[in-house]
Amino acid sequence: MKLQIEGAIYGGAGLAHQTDGESISVPFVLPGELVEVDIRHKRKNFEEASLLRVLKDSEDRVQPTCIHFGECGGCQYQHSQYPAQLKMKESILQETLEHAGLKTLPVIQSHTASPWAYRNRVRLRLEEVGSTLRAGYNRRGTNEFLAIQECPITAPLLWRAAQSLLQVAAENPASRRWLSNAVEIEFFTTGDEKKLQMTVLVRKDQPGLAALCERMRRFVPELVGAGSALLKRAGPQRQIQKPRPLENWGTRGLSYQVGNEDYWVSRGGFFQVNRFLIDELIRIVATNRQGLLAWDLYAGVGLFSRALTNGFQQVVAVEAAGADLINSFKGAGRRAVESTTVEFLRKAVVQRERPQLIVMDPPRAGVGAEVCSLLAKVLSPQIVYVSCDPVTLARDLKLLVDVGYRLDELHLVDLFPQTFHLETIVVLSR
């Protein structure tokens, strides 16, 4: 059937309607385009279609940069000029928040950097194709392996490291045998691409990682540390098994410099993925904020905590997996707490603590109803909420607005160009 694409929806697809009002989502289209589609799946409230051809192009349509676009599950927007990608994300953010009942919204302020080669981390599958070891991703919409030849959204060092690993496997039988038990490989680099960490996820423990790394350093001298982790399959979900440490080589993490600060990131630890926009995140969250006490909840390695010490007499950084944070966030006016946010807030409510500022950067699931309820009892005059999921963000913001907070600033930070993912920073006050 022929459809007119009306707009973009979260997840990367375009939205259209049949004459009977039924909603249809179509991938790889742009607002305003006339397309021909084939209905593939019928859901409860909408239908999913596959794109057959574009009958009338948008002026924003471009040739994708990556040869794997459309097959690979990683990117959704490479067929669009970058300014149009940003416009779609702004529209999606606005509509998602309004749909949750947030009618009075600040103007969205967008923040961007280079839309290519921005990722400081990549995780690839390893599979034998014929008799050759290949690296790749999942084919779009499946768990099927897709061998790739390039990934232009990653820092060049990451793909060079992946190619070097495959070259070592091809040239050295011992390395090839060792990698035959590898399932996935992850590389993480500093923003300037001067240092690299590698994690190999394997089916069984085995010696030989050090020899592999020494061979890789001939091609990738930036490699400073590596480790292996046991990966077992438990039904449809993969779980990393951590009953005992496997082999390590070199350093166990990286010192990642942002501005004048160095952050120790252990191998496998979370850090913001866009190497070009971390400074901007810190500026929006922490610059020109001051007071006696600030809390940084879901603090990670303390990305925002350190910046907050410039304006606050005391900063408390809270992180459930807080080993790195406790070791690095020390000194006068700094306190690191290894705790879940909800446990920390329960105690804080009893002790009647009241910071002037609360910063929250939760995982994709958001903070949830109980945390919002506890925040309503703490009554901090200002909250800065950093979110990577507009749906859970909208849910949480509605709960906070209902207990008396108002939305003062709304920032879209495009940490994930070429994909549907977006980062949002919201400043709330009472």
Short mmCIF file of C-alpha atoms in Angstrom, two decimals:
data_model
loop_
_atom_site.label_atom_id
_atom_site.label_comp_id
_atom_site.label_asym_id
_atom_site.label_seq_id
_atom_site.Cartn_x
_atom_site.Cartn_y
_atom_site.Cartn_z
CA MET A 1 0.00 0.00 0.00
CA LYS A 2 0.97 3.65 -0.42
CA LEU A 3 1.43 5.78 2.71
CA GLN A 4 2.30 9.36 3.56
CA ILE A 5 4.81 9.51 6.41
CA GLU A 6 3.58 11.99 8.98
CA GLY A 7 6.41 12.04 11.49
CA ALA A 8 9.06 10.11 13.40
CA ILE A 9 8.47 7.92 16.44
CA TYR A 10 10.83 6.72 19.16
CA GLY A 11 12.67 3.63 18.01
CA GLY A 12 13.71 4.93 14.58
CA ALA A 13 10.61 4.35 12.46
CA GLY A 14 8.26 6.76 10.71
CA LEU A 15 4.54 6.99 11.47
CA ALA A 16 1.66 6.84 8.99
CA HIS A 17 -2.07 6.11 9.17
CA GLN A 18 -4.40 4.12 6.97
CA THR A 19 -7.70 5.60 5.87
CA ASP A 20 -9.42 3.80 8.76
CA GLY A 21 -7.09 5.52 11.23
CA GLU A 22 -4.91 2.47 11.95
CA SER A 23 -1.34 3.49 12.87
CA ILE A 24 1.53 2.02 10.89
CA SER A 25 5.25 2.22 11.66
CA VAL A 26 7.73 2.08 8.77
CA PRO A 27 11.55 1.94 9.13
CA PHE A 28 14.05 3.97 7.07
CA VAL A 29 11.62 6.70 6.03
CA LEU A 30 11.47 10.44 6.69
CA PRO A 31 8.60 12.80 7.51
CA GLY A 32 6.77 13.98 4.40
CA GLU A 33 7.80 11.08 2.17
CA LEU A 34 5.35 9.08 0.06
CA VAL A 35 6.25 5.41 0.30
CA GLU A 36 5.07 1.98 -0.74
CA VAL A 37 5.11 -0.62 2.05
CA ASP A 38 4.22 -4.19 2.87
CA ILE A 39 2.44 -4.92 6.17
CA ARG A 40 4.51 -7.42 8.17
CA HIS A 41 3.08 -7.58 11.68
CA LYS A 42 -0.21 -6.62 13.26
CA ARG A 43 -0.05 -5.48 16.88
CA LYS A 44 -2.81 -4.50 19.27
CA ASN A 45 -2.85 -0.78 18.48
CA PHE A 46 -0.73 -0.51 15.35
CA GLU A 47 0.84 -2.36 12.44
CA GLU A 48 4.46 -2.73 11.40
CA ALA A 49 5.44 -2.48 7.75
CA SER A 50 8.57 -2.98 5.69
CA LEU A 51 9.61 -0.37 3.17
CA LEU A 52 9.36 -1.48 -0.48
CA ARG A 53 10.34 1.81 -2.12
CA VAL A 54 10.20 5.56 -1.66
CA LEU A 55 7.90 7.15 -4.22
CA LYS A 56 8.62 10.74 -3.22
CA ASP A 57 11.86 11.53 -1.40
CA SER A 58 12.28 14.01 1.39
CA GLU A 59 14.81 16.73 0.61
CA ASP A 60 16.60 15.53 3.77
CA ARG A 61 17.27 12.03 2.41
CA VAL A 62 20.93 11.22 1.76
CA GLN A 63 23.01 8.20 0.78
CA PRO A 64 24.01 6.30 3.97
CA THR A 65 27.70 6.50 4.84
CA CYS A 66 28.03 2.92 6.07
CA ILE A 67 27.72 0.03 3.62
CA HIS A 68 25.94 -2.04 6.30
CA PHE A 69 23.14 0.44 7.00
CA GLY A 70 19.76 -1.24 6.82
CA GLU A 71 21.17 -4.72 7.50
CA CYS A 72 22.92 -3.83 10.76
CA GLY A 73 20.82 -3.24 13.85
CA GLY A 74 22.99 -0.41 15.16
CA CYS A 75 21.90 2.71 13.22
CA GLN A 76 18.46 3.93 12.15
CA TYR A 77 19.01 7.45 10.74
CA GLN A 78 21.95 7.34 8.31
CA HIS A 79 19.55 7.96 5.42
CA SER A 80 18.88 11.44 6.83
CA GLN A 81 20.86 14.66 6.85
CA TYR A 82 22.09 15.32 10.36
CA PRO A 83 20.07 18.51 11.02
CA ALA A 84 16.93 16.57 10.11
CA GLN A 85 17.90 13.79 12.52
CA LEU A 86 18.08 16.36 15.29
CA LYS A 87 14.72 17.83 14.32
CA MET A 88 13.11 14.38 14.50
CA LYS A 89 14.57 13.78 17.95
CA GLU A 90 13.34 17.15 19.21
CA SER A 91 9.85 16.32 17.97
CA ILE A 92 9.92 12.88 19.59
CA LEU A 93 11.08 14.32 22.91
CA GLN A 94 8.42 17.03 22.86
CA GLU A 95 5.61 14.61 22.00
CA THR A 96 6.72 12.02 24.55
CA LEU A 97 6.74 14.53 27.39
CA GLU A 98 3.40 16.04 26.34
CA HIS A 99 1.83 12.58 26.06
CA ALA A 100 2.76 11.98 29.72
CA GLY A 101 0.74 15.04 30.72
CA LEU A 102 3.56 17.60 30.82
CA LYS A 103 1.91 20.41 28.93
CA THR A 104 4.03 23.41 29.92
CA LEU A 105 7.51 22.67 28.63
CA PRO A 106 10.58 24.88 28.28
CA VAL A 107 12.00 25.39 24.80
CA ILE A 108 14.26 22.44 23.89
CA GLN A 109 17.92 23.48 23.73
CA SER A 110 19.91 21.10 21.49
CA HIS A 111 23.63 20.38 21.81
CA THR A 112 25.62 18.59 19.12
CA ALA A 113 29.12 17.68 17.98
CA SER A 114 30.51 15.63 15.10
CA PRO A 115 27.97 12.96 14.10
CA TRP A 116 30.67 10.46 13.07
CA ALA A 117 33.53 8.60 14.82
CA TYR A 118 32.17 9.65 18.20
CA ARG A 119 31.91 6.35 20.13
CA ASN A 120 34.69 5.60 22.63
CA ARG A 121 33.40 2.04 23.14
CA VAL A 122 32.42 -0.78 20.81
CA ARG A 123 31.27 -4.34 21.48
CA LEU A 124 31.45 -6.84 18.64
CA ARG A 125 30.49 -10.47 18.16
CA LEU A 126 33.14 -12.92 16.97
CA GLU A 127 32.09 -15.74 14.64
CA GLU A 128 33.73 -18.13 12.20
CA VAL A 129 32.58 -17.53 8.63
CA GLY A 130 33.83 -20.47 6.65
CA SER A 131 37.32 -20.90 8.07
CA THR A 132 37.85 -17.20 8.78
CA LEU A 133 37.25 -15.40 12.07
CA ARG A 134 35.06 -12.32 11.56
CA ALA A 135 33.78 -9.50 13.77
CA GLY A 136 30.28 -8.10 13.53
CA TYR A 137 26.95 -7.13 15.03
CA ASN A 138 23.44 -8.57 15.04
CA ARG A 139 21.52 -8.37 11.81
CA ARG A 140 18.62 -5.93 12.28
CA GLY A 141 15.71 -7.39 14.20
CA THR A 142 17.37 -10.77 14.75
CA ASN A 143 20.13 -12.53 16.70
CA GLU A 144 21.72 -13.56 13.40
CA PHE A 145 25.39 -12.65 13.02
CA LEU A 146 26.32 -9.95 10.50
CA ALA A 147 30.02 -9.69 9.65
CA ILE A 148 31.02 -6.06 9.09
CA GLN A 149 33.78 -4.27 7.23
CA GLU A 150 33.42 -0.85 8.86
CA CYS A 151 31.66 1.08 11.61
CA PRO A 152 31.94 4.83 10.96
CA ILE A 153 30.28 5.93 14.22
CA THR A 154 33.15 4.47 16.29
CA ALA A 155 36.49 6.10 17.03
CA PRO A 156 38.96 4.96 14.34
CA LEU A 157 41.20 3.27 16.92
CA LEU A 158 38.39 0.90 17.93
CA TRP A 159 37.88 -0.49 14.45
CA ARG A 160 41.65 -0.63 13.86
CA ALA A 161 41.92 -2.71 17.03
CA ALA A 162 39.19 -5.08 15.83
CA GLN A 163 40.92 -5.51 12.47
CA SER A 164 44.23 -6.12 14.23
CA LEU A 165 42.68 -8.83 16.38
CA LEU A 166 41.44 -10.62 13.27
CA GLN A 167 44.83 -10.21 11.62
CA VAL A 168 46.61 -11.76 14.62
CA ALA A 169 44.15 -14.66 14.50
CA ALA A 170 44.81 -15.18 10.80
CA GLU A 171 48.61 -15.09 11.18
CA ASN A 172 49.12 -16.99 14.44
CA PRO A 173 47.67 -20.49 15.00
CA ALA A 174 47.94 -20.24 18.82
CA SER A 175 45.97 -16.99 18.89
CA ARG A 176 43.46 -18.45 16.47
CA ARG A 177 42.89 -21.44 18.75
CA TRP A 178 42.50 -19.18 21.77
CA LEU A 179 39.99 -16.95 19.98
CA SER A 180 37.95 -19.94 18.86
CA ASN A 181 36.45 -19.87 22.37
CA ALA A 182 35.73 -16.13 22.25
CA VAL A 183 32.14 -14.98 21.86
CA GLU A 184 32.39 -11.18 21.97
CA ILE A 185 35.06 -8.51 22.13
CA GLU A 186 34.80 -5.03 23.66
CA PHE A 187 37.20 -2.12 23.12
CA PHE A 188 37.21 1.12 25.11
CA THR A 189 39.44 4.11 24.37
CA THR A 190 40.22 7.48 25.84
CA GLY A 191 38.81 10.53 24.08
CA ASP A 192 42.16 11.26 22.42
CA GLU A 193 42.56 7.60 21.32
CA LYS A 194 45.94 7.29 23.02
CA LYS A 195 45.03 4.36 25.30
CA LEU A 196 42.90 1.29 24.73
CA GLN A 197 41.34 -1.42 26.90
CA MET A 198 40.11 -4.78 25.61
CA THR A 199 37.68 -7.27 27.15
CA VAL A 200 37.24 -10.73 25.63
CA LEU A 201 34.10 -12.65 26.56
CA VAL A 202 34.82 -16.37 26.35
CA ARG A 203 32.99 -19.68 26.67
CA LYS A 204 35.57 -21.17 29.02
CA ASP A 205 38.60 -20.11 31.02
CA GLN A 206 41.90 -20.74 29.28
CA PRO A 207 45.47 -19.42 29.39
CA GLY A 208 46.84 -17.41 26.49
CA LEU A 209 45.43 -13.88 26.81
CA ALA A 210 48.83 -12.32 27.52
CA ALA A 211 50.38 -13.86 24.41
CA LEU A 212 47.48 -12.58 22.31
CA CYS A 213 47.88 -9.05 23.69
CA GLU A 214 51.62 -8.97 23.07
CA ARG A 215 51.00 -9.94 19.46
CA MET A 216 48.28 -7.29 19.13
CA ARG A 217 50.57 -4.55 20.41
CA ARG A 218 52.63 -4.84 17.23
CA PHE A 219 49.63 -3.38 15.40
CA VAL A 220 47.96 -1.47 18.24
CA PRO A 221 50.59 0.00 20.58
CA GLU A 222 47.79 1.94 22.31
CA LEU A 223 46.60 -1.29 23.98
CA VAL A 224 47.45 -0.94 27.69
CA GLY A 225 45.22 -3.53 29.33
CA ALA A 226 42.96 -6.50 28.67
CA GLY A 227 40.94 -9.10 30.49
CA SER A 228 38.76 -12.09 29.80
CA ALA A 229 35.31 -12.76 31.30
CA LEU A 230 33.31 -15.94 31.28
CA LEU A 231 30.09 -15.75 29.30
CA LYS A 232 27.48 -18.45 29.68
CA ARG A 233 24.18 -18.78 27.90
CA ALA A 234 21.15 -19.06 30.17
CA GLY A 235 18.09 -19.49 27.99
CA PRO A 236 17.51 -16.58 25.62
CA GLN A 237 19.51 -14.15 27.80
CA ARG A 238 23.29 -13.92 28.07
CA GLN A 239 24.72 -13.48 31.55
CA ILE A 240 28.28 -12.64 32.51
CA GLN A 241 29.39 -15.19 35.07
CA LYS A 242 31.66 -13.70 37.76
CA PRO A 243 32.43 -16.44 40.25
CA ARG A 244 36.20 -15.90 39.88
CA PRO A 245 38.43 -13.54 37.93
CA LEU A 246 39.87 -14.77 34.68
CA GLU A 247 43.20 -13.81 33.13
CA ASN A 248 44.26 -10.16 33.10
CA TRP A 249 47.00 -8.40 31.20
CA GLY A 250 48.34 -4.87 31.71
CA THR A 251 46.36 -2.20 33.55
CA ARG A 252 42.81 -2.89 34.76
CA GLY A 253 41.34 0.35 33.46
CA LEU A 254 41.94 3.74 31.89
CA SER A 255 42.50 7.23 33.17
CA TYR A 256 40.03 9.20 31.05
CA GLN A 257 40.68 12.93 30.87
CA VAL A 258 37.79 15.37 30.59
CA GLY A 259 38.75 19.01 30.87
CA ASN A 260 41.16 19.28 33.81
CA GLU A 261 39.92 16.11 35.52
CA ASP A 262 41.10 12.52 35.19
CA TYR A 263 38.53 9.77 35.79
CA TRP A 264 39.60 6.22 36.51
CA VAL A 265 37.34 3.86 34.56
CA SER A 266 37.82 0.18 35.35
CA ARG A 267 37.66 -2.24 32.47
CA GLY A 268 33.97 -2.80 31.70
CA GLY A 269 32.87 0.15 33.86
CA PHE A 270 30.27 2.64 32.65
CA PHE A 271 31.34 5.90 31.07
CA GLN A 272 29.56 8.23 28.68
CA VAL A 273 30.05 6.94 25.15
CA ASN A 274 30.29 10.15 23.08
CA ARG A 275 33.88 11.36 23.36
CA PHE A 276 33.02 14.76 21.84
CA LEU A 277 30.19 15.80 24.17
CA ILE A 278 31.27 14.79 27.68
CA ASP A 279 32.53 18.31 28.40
CA GLU A 280 29.17 19.72 27.32
CA LEU A 281 27.26 17.31 29.58
CA ILE A 282 29.32 18.47 32.57
CA ARG A 283 28.84 22.12 31.66
CA ILE A 284 25.03 21.84 31.49
CA VAL A 285 24.74 19.81 34.68
CA ALA A 286 27.23 21.50 36.99
CA THR A 287 28.34 24.94 35.81
CA ASN A 288 27.16 27.96 37.85
CA ARG A 289 25.44 25.82 40.49
CA GLN A 290 26.43 26.42 44.09
CA GLY A 291 25.46 25.88 47.70
CA LEU A 292 26.38 24.00 50.86
CA LEU A 293 25.45 20.44 49.86
CA ALA A 294 24.87 18.58 46.57
CA TRP A 295 24.02 14.93 45.96
CA ASP A 296 25.07 13.09 42.81
CA LEU A 297 22.86 10.01 42.60
CA TYR A 298 23.73 7.13 40.24
CA ALA A 299 27.15 8.77 40.19
CA GLY A 300 29.11 6.16 38.21
CA VAL A 301 32.78 7.16 38.30
CA GLY A 302 31.91 10.65 39.55
CA LEU A 303 31.67 12.47 36.22
CA PHE A 304 29.40 15.18 37.65
CA SER A 305 30.51 14.87 41.28
CA ARG A 306 33.93 16.38 40.68
CA ALA A 307 32.56 19.32 38.73
CA LEU A 308 30.04 20.01 41.51
CA THR A 309 32.86 20.43 44.05
CA ASN A 310 33.68 23.75 42.37
CA GLY A 311 30.42 25.25 43.63
CA PHE A 312 29.44 23.27 46.72
CA GLN A 313 31.08 22.94 50.13
CA GLN A 314 30.20 19.24 50.25
CA VAL A 315 29.31 16.78 47.49
CA VAL A 316 27.97 13.30 48.23
CA ALA A 317 28.34 10.83 45.35
CA VAL A 318 26.14 7.72 45.50
CA GLU A 319 26.74 4.63 43.36
CA ALA A 320 25.63 1.02 43.83
CA ALA A 321 28.80 -0.34 42.18
CA GLY A 322 31.00 2.23 43.87
CA ALA A 323 34.47 0.66 44.11
CA ASP A 324 36.08 3.03 41.60
CA LEU A 325 34.20 6.00 43.04
CA ILE A 326 35.30 5.32 46.64
CA ASN A 327 38.93 5.00 45.55
CA SER A 328 38.95 8.20 43.49
CA PHE A 329 36.43 10.62 45.02
CA LYS A 330 38.33 11.61 48.17
CA GLY A 331 39.33 14.75 50.01
CA ALA A 332 37.79 17.68 51.82
CA GLY A 333 34.14 18.21 50.92
CA ARG A 334 33.88 14.90 49.07
CA ARG A 335 32.04 11.78 50.25
CA ALA A 336 31.49 8.64 48.21
CA VAL A 337 28.72 6.24 49.27
CA GLU A 338 28.41 2.71 47.90
CA SER A 339 24.65 2.24 47.97
CA THR A 340 21.61 2.04 45.78
CA THR A 341 19.87 5.37 45.37
CA VAL A 342 16.66 4.17 46.98
CA GLU A 343 18.49 2.88 50.07
CA PHE A 344 20.44 6.13 50.38
CA LEU A 345 17.27 8.23 50.10
CA ARG A 346 15.40 6.14 52.67
CA LYS A 347 18.10 6.90 55.23
CA ALA A 348 18.37 10.54 54.18
CA VAL A 349 14.63 11.07 54.70
CA VAL A 350 14.88 9.74 58.25
CA GLN A 351 17.88 11.95 58.96
CA ARG A 352 16.11 14.96 57.43
CA GLU A 353 18.98 15.86 55.13
CA ARG A 354 18.25 18.53 52.54
CA PRO A 355 20.76 19.33 49.79
CA GLN A 356 20.51 22.45 47.67
CA LEU A 357 20.95 20.37 44.52
CA ILE A 358 20.33 16.76 43.49
CA VAL A 359 21.81 15.42 40.25
CA MET A 360 20.43 12.10 38.94
CA ASP A 361 21.78 10.09 36.00
CA PRO A 362 19.93 6.76 36.25
CA PRO A 363 20.06 3.83 33.82
CA ARG A 364 17.47 3.44 31.08
CA ALA A 365 14.77 2.28 33.54
CA GLY A 366 14.70 5.73 35.13
CA VAL A 367 14.39 6.46 38.86
CA GLY A 368 10.88 5.09 39.39
CA ALA A 369 7.96 5.85 41.71
CA GLU A 370 9.63 5.16 45.06
CA VAL A 371 12.61 7.41 44.37
CA CYS A 372 10.28 10.19 43.22
CA SER A 373 8.23 9.75 46.40
CA LEU A 374 11.37 10.00 48.53
CA LEU A 375 12.56 13.06 46.61
CA ALA A 376 9.24 14.70 47.42
CA LYS A 377 10.07 14.27 51.12
CA VAL A 378 13.63 15.55 50.78
CA LEU A 379 12.36 18.71 49.02
CA SER A 380 15.63 19.81 47.45
CA PRO A 381 15.09 23.21 45.79
CA GLN A 382 16.71 22.03 42.53
CA ILE A 383 17.05 18.72 40.67
CA VAL A 384 19.02 18.04 37.50
CA TYR A 385 17.79 14.84 35.82
CA VAL A 386 20.00 13.26 33.13
CA SER A 387 18.18 10.61 31.09
CA CYS A 388 18.92 8.28 28.17
CA ASP A 389 15.27 7.24 27.70
CA PRO A 390 12.54 9.83 27.03
CA VAL A 391 9.71 7.42 27.96
CA THR A 392 10.89 6.67 31.50
CA LEU A 393 11.99 10.29 31.85
CA ALA A 394 8.47 11.51 31.02
CA ARG A 395 6.97 9.13 33.57
CA ASP A 396 9.31 10.31 36.33
CA LEU A 397 8.97 14.01 35.48
CA LYS A 398 5.19 13.78 35.74
CA LEU A 399 5.55 12.33 39.25
CA LEU A 400 7.91 15.14 40.26
CA VAL A 401 5.73 17.87 38.75
CA ASP A 402 2.73 16.45 40.61
CA VAL A 403 4.53 16.97 43.94
CA GLY A 404 5.40 20.58 43.24
CA TYR A 405 8.42 20.75 40.93
CA ARG A 406 8.44 22.79 37.73
CA LEU A 407 10.52 22.30 34.61
CA ASP A 408 12.95 25.20 34.11
CA GLU A 409 15.29 23.92 31.39
CA LEU A 410 15.09 21.17 28.79
CA HIS A 411 18.27 20.11 26.95
CA LEU A 412 18.63 17.50 24.20
CA VAL A 413 22.25 16.35 24.04
CA ASP A 414 22.73 14.22 20.95
CA LEU A 415 25.16 11.62 22.28
CA PHE A 416 24.06 9.02 19.71
CA PRO A 417 23.96 10.46 16.16
CA GLN A 418 22.74 8.16 13.36
CA THR A 419 20.62 6.26 15.94
CA PHE A 420 17.23 6.90 17.53
CA HIS A 421 18.74 7.17 21.02
CA LEU A 422 18.87 10.57 22.67
CA GLU A 423 20.12 12.05 25.94
CA THR A 424 18.04 14.60 27.83
CA ILE A 425 18.93 16.91 30.71
CA VAL A 426 16.07 18.51 32.62
CA VAL A 427 16.50 21.16 35.31
CA LEU A 428 13.67 21.23 37.86
CA SER A 429 13.06 23.57 40.78
CA ARG A 430 10.50 24.23 43.50
#
